[in-house]
mmCIF file of C-alpha atoms in Angstrom:
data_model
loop_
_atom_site.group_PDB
_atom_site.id
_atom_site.type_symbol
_atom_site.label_atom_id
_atom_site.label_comp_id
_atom_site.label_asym_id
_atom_site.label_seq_id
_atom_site.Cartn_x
_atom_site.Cartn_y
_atom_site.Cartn_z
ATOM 1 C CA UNK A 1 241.690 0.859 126.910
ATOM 2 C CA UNK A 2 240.283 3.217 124.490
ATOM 3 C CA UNK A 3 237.866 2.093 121.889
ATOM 4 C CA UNK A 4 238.354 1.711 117.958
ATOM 5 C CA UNK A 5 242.068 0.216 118.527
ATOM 6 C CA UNK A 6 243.167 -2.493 116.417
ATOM 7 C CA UNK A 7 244.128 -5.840 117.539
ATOM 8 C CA UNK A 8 245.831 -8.786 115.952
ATOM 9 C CA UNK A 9 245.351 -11.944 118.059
ATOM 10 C CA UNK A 10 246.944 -15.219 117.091
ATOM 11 C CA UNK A 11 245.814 -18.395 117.929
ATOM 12 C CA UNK A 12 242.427 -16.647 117.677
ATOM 13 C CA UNK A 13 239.960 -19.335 117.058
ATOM 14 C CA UNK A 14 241.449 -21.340 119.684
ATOM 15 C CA UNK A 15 239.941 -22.049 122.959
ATOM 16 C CA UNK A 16 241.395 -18.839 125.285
ATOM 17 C CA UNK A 17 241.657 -16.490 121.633
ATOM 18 C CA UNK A 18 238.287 -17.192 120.526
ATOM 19 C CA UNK A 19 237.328 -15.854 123.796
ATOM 20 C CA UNK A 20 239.782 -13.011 123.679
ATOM 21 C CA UNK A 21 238.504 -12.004 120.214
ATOM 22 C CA UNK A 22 234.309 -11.933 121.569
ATOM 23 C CA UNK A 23 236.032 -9.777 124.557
ATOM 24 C CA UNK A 24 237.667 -7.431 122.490
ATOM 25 C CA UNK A 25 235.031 -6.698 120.164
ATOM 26 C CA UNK A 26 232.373 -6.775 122.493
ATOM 27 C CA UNK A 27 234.828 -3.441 123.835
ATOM 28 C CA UNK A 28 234.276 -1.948 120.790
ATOM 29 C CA UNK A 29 237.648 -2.487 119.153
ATOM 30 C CA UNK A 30 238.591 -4.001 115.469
ATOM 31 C CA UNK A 31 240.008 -7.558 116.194
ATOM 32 C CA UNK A 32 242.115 -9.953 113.329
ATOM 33 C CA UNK A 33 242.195 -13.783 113.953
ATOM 34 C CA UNK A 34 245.164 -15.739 112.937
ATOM 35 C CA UNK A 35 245.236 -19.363 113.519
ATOM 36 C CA UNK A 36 246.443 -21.625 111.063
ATOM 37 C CA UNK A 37 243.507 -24.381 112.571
ATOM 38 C CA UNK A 38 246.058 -26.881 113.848
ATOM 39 C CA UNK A 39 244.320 -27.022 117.037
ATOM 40 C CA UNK A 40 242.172 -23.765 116.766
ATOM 41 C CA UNK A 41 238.874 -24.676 115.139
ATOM 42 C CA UNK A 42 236.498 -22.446 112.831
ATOM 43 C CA UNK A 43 233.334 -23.550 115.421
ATOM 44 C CA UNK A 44 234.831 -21.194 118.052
ATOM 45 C CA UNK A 45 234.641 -18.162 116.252
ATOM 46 C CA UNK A 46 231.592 -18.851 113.846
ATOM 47 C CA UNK A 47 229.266 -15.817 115.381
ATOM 48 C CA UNK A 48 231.786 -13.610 115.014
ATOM 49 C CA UNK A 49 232.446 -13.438 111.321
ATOM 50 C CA UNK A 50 229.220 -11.246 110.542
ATOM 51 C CA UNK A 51 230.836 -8.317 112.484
ATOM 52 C CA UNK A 52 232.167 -5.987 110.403
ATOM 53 C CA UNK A 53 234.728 -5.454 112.822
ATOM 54 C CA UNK A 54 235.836 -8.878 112.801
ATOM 55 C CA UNK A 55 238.756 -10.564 110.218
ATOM 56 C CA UNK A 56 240.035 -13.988 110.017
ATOM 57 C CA UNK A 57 243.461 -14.835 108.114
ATOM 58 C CA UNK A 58 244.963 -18.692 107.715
ATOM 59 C CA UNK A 59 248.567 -18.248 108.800
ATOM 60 C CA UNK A 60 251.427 -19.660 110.799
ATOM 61 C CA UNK A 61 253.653 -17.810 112.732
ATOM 62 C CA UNK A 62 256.425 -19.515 112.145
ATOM 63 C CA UNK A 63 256.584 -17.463 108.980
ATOM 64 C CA UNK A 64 256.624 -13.432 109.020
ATOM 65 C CA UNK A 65 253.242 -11.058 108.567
ATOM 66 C CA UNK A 66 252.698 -8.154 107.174
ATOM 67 C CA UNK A 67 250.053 -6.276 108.405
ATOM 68 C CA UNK A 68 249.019 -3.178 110.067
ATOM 69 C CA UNK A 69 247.809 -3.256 113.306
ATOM 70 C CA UNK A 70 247.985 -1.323 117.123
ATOM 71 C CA UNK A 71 248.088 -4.000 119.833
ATOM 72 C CA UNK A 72 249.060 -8.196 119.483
ATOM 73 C CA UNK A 73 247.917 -10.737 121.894
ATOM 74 C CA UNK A 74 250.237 -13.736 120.855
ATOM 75 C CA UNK A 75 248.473 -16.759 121.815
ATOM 76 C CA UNK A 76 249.590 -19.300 118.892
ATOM 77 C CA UNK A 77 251.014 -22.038 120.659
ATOM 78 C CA UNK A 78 249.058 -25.944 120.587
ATOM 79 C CA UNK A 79 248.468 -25.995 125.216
ATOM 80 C CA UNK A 80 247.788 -29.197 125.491
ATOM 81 C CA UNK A 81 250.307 -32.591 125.711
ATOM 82 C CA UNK A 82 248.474 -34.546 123.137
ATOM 83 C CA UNK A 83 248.429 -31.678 120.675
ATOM 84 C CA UNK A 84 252.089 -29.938 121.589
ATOM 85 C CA UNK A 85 254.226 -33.487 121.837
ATOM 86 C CA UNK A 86 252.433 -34.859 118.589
ATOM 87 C CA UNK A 87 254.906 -32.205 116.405
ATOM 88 C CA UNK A 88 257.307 -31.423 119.056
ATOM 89 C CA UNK A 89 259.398 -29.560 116.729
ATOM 90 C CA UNK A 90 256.690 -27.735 115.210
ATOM 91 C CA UNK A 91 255.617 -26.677 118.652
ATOM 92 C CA UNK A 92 259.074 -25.306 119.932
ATOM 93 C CA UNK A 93 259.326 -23.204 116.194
ATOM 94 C CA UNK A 94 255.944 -21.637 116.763
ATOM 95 C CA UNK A 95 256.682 -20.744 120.281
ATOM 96 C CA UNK A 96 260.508 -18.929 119.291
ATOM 97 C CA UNK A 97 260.136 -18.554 115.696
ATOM 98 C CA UNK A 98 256.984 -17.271 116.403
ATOM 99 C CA UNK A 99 258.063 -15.089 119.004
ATOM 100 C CA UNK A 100 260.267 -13.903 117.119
ATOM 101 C CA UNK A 101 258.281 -13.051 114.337
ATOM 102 C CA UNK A 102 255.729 -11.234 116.353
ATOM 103 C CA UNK A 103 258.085 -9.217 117.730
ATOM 104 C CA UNK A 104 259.455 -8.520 114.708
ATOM 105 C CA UNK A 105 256.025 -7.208 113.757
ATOM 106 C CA UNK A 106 255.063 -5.339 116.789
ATOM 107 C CA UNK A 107 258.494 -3.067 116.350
ATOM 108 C CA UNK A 108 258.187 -2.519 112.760
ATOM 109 C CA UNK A 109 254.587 -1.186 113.736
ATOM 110 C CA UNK A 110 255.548 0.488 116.954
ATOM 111 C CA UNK A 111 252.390 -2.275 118.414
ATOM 112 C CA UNK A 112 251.944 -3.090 122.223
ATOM 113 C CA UNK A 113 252.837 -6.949 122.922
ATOM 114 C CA UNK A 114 251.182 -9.806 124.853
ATOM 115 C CA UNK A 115 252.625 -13.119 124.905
ATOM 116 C CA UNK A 116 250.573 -15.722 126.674
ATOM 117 C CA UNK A 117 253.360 -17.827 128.560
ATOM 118 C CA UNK A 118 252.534 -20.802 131.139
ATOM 119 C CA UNK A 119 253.234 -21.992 134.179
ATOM 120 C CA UNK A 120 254.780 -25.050 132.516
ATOM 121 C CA UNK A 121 257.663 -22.559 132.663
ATOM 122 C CA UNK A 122 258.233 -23.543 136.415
ATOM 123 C CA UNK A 123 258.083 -27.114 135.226
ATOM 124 C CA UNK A 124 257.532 -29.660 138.197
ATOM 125 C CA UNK A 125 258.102 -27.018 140.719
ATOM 126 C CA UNK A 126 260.456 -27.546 144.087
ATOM 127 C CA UNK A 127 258.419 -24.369 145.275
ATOM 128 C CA UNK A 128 254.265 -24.039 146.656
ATOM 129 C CA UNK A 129 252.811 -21.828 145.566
ATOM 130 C CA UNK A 130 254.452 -20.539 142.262
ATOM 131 C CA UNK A 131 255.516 -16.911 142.574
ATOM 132 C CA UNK A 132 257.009 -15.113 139.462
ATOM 133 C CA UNK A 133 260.610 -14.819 140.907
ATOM 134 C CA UNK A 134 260.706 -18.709 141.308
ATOM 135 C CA UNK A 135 263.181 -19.553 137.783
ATOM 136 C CA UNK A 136 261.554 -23.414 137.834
ATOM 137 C CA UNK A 137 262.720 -26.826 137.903
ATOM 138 C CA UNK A 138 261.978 -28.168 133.946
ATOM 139 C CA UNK A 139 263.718 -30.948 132.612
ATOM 140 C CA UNK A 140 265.303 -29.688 129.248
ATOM 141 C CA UNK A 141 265.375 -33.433 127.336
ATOM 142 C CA UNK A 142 261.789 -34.611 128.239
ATOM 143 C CA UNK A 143 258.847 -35.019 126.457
ATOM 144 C CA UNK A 144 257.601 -31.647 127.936
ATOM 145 C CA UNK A 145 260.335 -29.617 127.139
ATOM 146 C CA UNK A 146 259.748 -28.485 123.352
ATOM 147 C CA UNK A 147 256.487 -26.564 125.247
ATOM 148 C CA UNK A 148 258.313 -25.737 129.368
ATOM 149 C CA UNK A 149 261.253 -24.323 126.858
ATOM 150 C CA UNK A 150 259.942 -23.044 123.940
ATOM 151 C CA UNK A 151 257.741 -21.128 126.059
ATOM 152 C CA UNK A 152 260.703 -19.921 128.650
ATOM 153 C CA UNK A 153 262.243 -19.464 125.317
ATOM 154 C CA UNK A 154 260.001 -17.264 124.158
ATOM 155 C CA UNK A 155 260.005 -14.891 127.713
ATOM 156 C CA UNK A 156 263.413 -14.132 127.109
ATOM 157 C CA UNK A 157 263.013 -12.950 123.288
ATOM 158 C CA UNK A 158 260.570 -10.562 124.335
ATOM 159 C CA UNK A 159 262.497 -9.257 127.403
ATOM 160 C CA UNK A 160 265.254 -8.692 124.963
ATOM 161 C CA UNK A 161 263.574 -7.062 122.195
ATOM 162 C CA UNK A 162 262.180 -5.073 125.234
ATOM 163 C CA UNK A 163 265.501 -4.225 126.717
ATOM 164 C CA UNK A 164 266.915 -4.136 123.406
ATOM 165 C CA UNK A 165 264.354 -2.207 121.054
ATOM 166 C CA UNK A 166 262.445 -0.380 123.736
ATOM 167 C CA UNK A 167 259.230 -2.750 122.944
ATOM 168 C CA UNK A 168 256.001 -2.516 124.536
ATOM 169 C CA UNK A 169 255.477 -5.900 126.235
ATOM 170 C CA UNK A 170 253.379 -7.925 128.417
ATOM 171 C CA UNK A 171 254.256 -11.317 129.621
ATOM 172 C CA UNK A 172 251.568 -13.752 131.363
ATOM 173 C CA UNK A 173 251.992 -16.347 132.650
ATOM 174 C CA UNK A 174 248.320 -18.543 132.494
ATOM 175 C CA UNK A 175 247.875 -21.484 135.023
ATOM 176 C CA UNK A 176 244.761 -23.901 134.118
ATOM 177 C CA UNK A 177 241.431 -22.716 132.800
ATOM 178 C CA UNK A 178 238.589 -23.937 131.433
ATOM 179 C CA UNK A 179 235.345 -23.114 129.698
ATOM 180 C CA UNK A 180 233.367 -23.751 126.316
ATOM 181 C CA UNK A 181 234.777 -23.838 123.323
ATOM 182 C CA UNK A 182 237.744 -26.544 124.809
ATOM 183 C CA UNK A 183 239.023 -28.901 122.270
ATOM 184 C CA UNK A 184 237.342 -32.241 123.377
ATOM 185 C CA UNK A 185 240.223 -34.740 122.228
ATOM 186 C CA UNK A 186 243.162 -32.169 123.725
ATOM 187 C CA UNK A 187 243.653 -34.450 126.767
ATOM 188 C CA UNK A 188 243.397 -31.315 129.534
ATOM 189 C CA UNK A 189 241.715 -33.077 132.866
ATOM 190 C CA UNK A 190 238.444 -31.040 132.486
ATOM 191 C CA UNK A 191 237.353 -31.873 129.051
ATOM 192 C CA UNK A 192 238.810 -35.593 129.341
ATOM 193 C CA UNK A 193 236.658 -35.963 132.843
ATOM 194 C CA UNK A 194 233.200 -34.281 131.376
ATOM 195 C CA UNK A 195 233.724 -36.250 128.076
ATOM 196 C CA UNK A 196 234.181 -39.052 130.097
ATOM 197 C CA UNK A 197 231.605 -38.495 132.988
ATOM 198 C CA UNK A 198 228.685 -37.561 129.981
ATOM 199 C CA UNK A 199 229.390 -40.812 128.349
ATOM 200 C CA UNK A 200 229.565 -43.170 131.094
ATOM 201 C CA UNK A 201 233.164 -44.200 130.154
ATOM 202 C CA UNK A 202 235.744 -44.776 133.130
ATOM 203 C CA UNK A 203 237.148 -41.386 134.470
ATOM 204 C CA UNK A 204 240.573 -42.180 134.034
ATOM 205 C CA UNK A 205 243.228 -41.041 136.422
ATOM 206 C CA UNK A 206 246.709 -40.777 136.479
ATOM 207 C CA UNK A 207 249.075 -41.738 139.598
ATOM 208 C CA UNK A 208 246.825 -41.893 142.446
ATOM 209 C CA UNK A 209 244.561 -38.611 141.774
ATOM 210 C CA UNK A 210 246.169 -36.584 144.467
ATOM 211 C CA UNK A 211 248.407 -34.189 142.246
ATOM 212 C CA UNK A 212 247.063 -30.930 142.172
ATOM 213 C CA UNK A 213 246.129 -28.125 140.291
ATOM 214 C CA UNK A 214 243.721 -24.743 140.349
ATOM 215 C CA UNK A 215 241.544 -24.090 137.706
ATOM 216 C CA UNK A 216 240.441 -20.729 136.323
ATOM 217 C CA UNK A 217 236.929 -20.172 134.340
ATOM 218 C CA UNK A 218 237.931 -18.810 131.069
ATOM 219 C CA UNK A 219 235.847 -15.442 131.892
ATOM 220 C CA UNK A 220 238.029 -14.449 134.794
ATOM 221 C CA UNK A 221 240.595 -15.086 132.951
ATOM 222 C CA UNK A 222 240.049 -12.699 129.934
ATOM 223 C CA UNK A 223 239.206 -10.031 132.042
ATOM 224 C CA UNK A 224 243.173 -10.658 133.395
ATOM 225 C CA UNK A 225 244.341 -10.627 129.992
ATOM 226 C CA UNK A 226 242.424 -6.924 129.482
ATOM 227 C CA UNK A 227 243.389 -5.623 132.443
ATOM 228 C CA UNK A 228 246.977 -6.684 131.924
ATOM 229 C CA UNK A 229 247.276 -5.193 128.377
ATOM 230 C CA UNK A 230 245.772 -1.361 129.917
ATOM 231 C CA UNK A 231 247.920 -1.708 132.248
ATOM 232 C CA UNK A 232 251.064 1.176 132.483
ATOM 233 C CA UNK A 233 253.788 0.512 130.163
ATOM 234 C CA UNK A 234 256.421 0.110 133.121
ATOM 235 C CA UNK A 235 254.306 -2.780 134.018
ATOM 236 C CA UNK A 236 255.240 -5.948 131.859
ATOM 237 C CA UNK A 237 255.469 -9.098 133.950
ATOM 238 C CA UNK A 238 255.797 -11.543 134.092
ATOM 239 C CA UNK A 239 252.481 -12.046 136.109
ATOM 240 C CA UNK A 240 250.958 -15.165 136.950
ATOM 241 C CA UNK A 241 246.735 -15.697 136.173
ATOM 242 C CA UNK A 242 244.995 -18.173 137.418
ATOM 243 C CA UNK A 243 242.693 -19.363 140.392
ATOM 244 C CA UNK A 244 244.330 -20.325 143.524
ATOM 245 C CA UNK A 245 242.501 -22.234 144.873
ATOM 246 C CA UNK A 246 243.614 -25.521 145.119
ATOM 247 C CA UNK A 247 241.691 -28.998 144.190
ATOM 248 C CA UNK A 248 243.491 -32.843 143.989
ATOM 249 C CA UNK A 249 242.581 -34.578 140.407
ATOM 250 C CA UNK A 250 240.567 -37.137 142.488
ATOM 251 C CA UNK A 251 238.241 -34.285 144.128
ATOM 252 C CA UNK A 252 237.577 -32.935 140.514
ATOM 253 C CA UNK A 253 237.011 -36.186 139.302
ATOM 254 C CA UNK A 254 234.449 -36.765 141.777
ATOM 255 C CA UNK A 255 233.045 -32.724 141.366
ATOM 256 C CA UNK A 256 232.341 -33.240 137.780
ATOM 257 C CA UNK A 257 231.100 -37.127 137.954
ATOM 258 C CA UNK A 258 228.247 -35.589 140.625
ATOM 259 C CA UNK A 259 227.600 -32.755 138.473
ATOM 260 C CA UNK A 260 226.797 -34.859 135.434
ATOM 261 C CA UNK A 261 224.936 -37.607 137.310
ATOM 262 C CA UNK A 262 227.401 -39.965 135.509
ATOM 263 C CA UNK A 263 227.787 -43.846 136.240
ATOM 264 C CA UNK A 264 231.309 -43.756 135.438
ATOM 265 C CA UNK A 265 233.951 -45.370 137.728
ATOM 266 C CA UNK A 266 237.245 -44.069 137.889
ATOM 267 C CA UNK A 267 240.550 -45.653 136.778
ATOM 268 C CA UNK A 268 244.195 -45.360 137.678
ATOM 269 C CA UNK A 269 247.196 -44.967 134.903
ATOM 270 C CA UNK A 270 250.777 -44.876 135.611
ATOM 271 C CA UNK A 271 252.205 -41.255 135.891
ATOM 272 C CA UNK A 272 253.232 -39.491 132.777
ATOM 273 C CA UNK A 273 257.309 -38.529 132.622
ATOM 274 C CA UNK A 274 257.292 -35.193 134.126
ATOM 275 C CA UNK A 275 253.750 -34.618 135.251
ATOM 276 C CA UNK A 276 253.946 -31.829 138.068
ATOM 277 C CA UNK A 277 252.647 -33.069 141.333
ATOM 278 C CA UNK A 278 251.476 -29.236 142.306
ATOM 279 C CA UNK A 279 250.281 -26.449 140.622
ATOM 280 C CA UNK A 280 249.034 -23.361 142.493
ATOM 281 C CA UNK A 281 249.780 -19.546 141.563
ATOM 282 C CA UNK A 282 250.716 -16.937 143.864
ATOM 283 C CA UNK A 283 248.736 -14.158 142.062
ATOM 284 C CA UNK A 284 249.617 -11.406 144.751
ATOM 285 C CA UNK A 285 251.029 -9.278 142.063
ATOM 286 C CA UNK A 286 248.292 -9.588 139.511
ATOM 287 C CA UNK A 287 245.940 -8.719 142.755
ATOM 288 C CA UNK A 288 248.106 -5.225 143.326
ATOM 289 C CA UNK A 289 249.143 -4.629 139.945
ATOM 290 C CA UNK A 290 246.438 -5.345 138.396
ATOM 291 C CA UNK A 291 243.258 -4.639 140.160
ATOM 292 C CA UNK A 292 242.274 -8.634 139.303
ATOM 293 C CA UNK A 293 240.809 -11.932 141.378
ATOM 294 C CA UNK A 294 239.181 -14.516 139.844
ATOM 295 C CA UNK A 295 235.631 -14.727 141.112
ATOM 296 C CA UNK A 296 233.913 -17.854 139.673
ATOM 297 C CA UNK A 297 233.981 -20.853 141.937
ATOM 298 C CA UNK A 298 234.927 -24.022 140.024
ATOM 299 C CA UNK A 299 230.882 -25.301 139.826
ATOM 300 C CA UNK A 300 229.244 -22.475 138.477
ATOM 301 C CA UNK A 301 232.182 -22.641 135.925
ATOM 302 C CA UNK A 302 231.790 -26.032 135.391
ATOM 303 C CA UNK A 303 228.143 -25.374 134.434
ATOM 304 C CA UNK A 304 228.162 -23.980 131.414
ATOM 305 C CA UNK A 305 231.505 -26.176 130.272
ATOM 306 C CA UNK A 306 229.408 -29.485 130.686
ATOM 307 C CA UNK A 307 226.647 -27.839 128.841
ATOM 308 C CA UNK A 308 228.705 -26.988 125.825
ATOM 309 C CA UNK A 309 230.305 -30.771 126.002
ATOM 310 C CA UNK A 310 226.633 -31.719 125.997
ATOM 311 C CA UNK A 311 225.702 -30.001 122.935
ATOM 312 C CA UNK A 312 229.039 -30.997 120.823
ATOM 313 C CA UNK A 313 228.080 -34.722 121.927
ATOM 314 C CA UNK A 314 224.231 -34.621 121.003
ATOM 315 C CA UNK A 315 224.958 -33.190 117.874
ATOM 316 C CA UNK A 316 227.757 -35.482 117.219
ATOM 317 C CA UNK A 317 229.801 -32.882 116.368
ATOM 318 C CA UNK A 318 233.465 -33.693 115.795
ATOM 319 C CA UNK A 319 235.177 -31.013 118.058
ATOM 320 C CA UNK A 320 238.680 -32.082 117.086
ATOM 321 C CA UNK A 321 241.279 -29.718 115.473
ATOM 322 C CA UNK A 322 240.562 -28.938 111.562
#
């Protein structure tokens, strides 16, 4: 990737884009933050804004922008179930109509695309593990859904426009990660059990713990999102990113609660409707296409994540959405 490009991220002062924007400047590259702060927060991005190279705009991408730029990394999308079913409508227009938008951009401007899809897309998958051929198994009327399909949604728009128009695109699909600068209300299992954990509360747990899922430090996966945009233009995905390796709810309950020297006990709920019992990527083709493997084990990641839950909590900072 050469230096000096331009890039326009949305969802930029989120929890993955805030990241993303540090990344990109630290490269040596002009970067422009959109987030309209619905779940993005101004915290994440705060040493940033005395670089020169650095520019922050309030907008939503469920209406059209005008600007100039080289490269997009569309991240704008609320991740989490708390945040994504509380407007569910809302979330499904900013996945297509903001899909659509930023691919209305990125032709007018001849720009290079990103779009950061999920593995929600393979919903509560009949498959283990998830390999990017595998079309899902997501219930279309669920709570879920305005995410699973506004996000599956949004993979077909920009295989279209790429079919159609001739666009430069990437498509990723991102399995859990984790890192400072998470929300701390969002309801994702690794900033509800550290929250938790640090303040002695019950750990709660839902079913019996032994769903599963791999986690990916936020680090390792920025680096995938790099090497996935300089990749060759014949490559565009999809392509899963994430950590493979494999740990039950109950076994990262238990990680984190030794980790924090915490008192808590732990707590069974019910279920949620559609909660996938496995999650596990099959990242062969990010491996060969990609030159990429996540390297940091889940504790030395979790390190530094309790330590920035540490400081939001003695500060009594309210790390919510603004």
């Amino acid at each position: 990737m050469n230096q000096g490009q331009h890039f326009l991220v949305t969802g930029g002062a989120g929890f993955l884009g805030s990241h993303l924007c540090k990344r990109l400047l630290d490269l040596g590259h002009e970067v422009l933050c959109i987030d309209n702060y619905y779940t993005g927060m101004k915290a994440n991005i705060l040493e940033l804004m005395d670089n020169p190279y650095f520019e922050i705009m309030r907008h939503d991408i469920t209406f059209p922008l005008y600007v100039e730029t080289d490269n997009i990394f569309n991240l704008a999308c609320p991740a989490s179930p708390i945040h994504y079913q509380f407007d569910p409508v809302q979330t499904t227009k900013t996945s297509v109509h903001g899909a659509i938008n930023m691919l209305g951009l990125a032709k007018r401007v001849k720009a290079k695309i990103f779009q950061a899809s999920t593995s929600e897309v393979y919903g509560d998958p009949k498959i283990h593990p998830q390999e990017e051929s595998y079309w899902g198994n997501v219930n279309p009327i669920g709570l879920r859904a305005c995410y699973d399909e506004g996000k599956r949604c949004a993979e077909t728009l920009f295989f279209d426009y790429h079919r159609q128009h001739g666009l430069k695109i990437k498509v990723a699909r991102i399995f859990n990660t984790y890192g400072p600068n998470m929300a701390m209300n969002d309801g994702r299992v690794v900033s509800n059990f550290i929250v938790q954990a640090l303040k002695n509360e019950p750990i709660t747990l839902y079913g019996d713990g032994s769903q599963t899922r791999s986690f990916c430090y936020v680090d390792d996966l920025i680096d995938a999102f790099v090497k996935t945009m300089d990749s060759p233009d014949e490559f565009i995905g999809p392509v899963n990113l994430g950590n493979p390796k494999e740990f039950s709810i109950k076994n990262l309950a238990e990680i984190i609660k030794d980790m924090t020297g915490s008192s808590s006990k732990i707590k069974y709920n019910p279920l949620p409707e559609n909660d996938p019992c496995q999650r596990k990527p099959d990242i062969s083709l990010a491996k060969r296409k990609l030159k990429w493997t996540p390297s940091t084990p889940l504790e030395v990641g979790l390190k530094p994540t309790i330590e920035y839950f540490e400081k939001i909590l003695s500060k009594g900072i309210k790390n919510n959405h603004q």
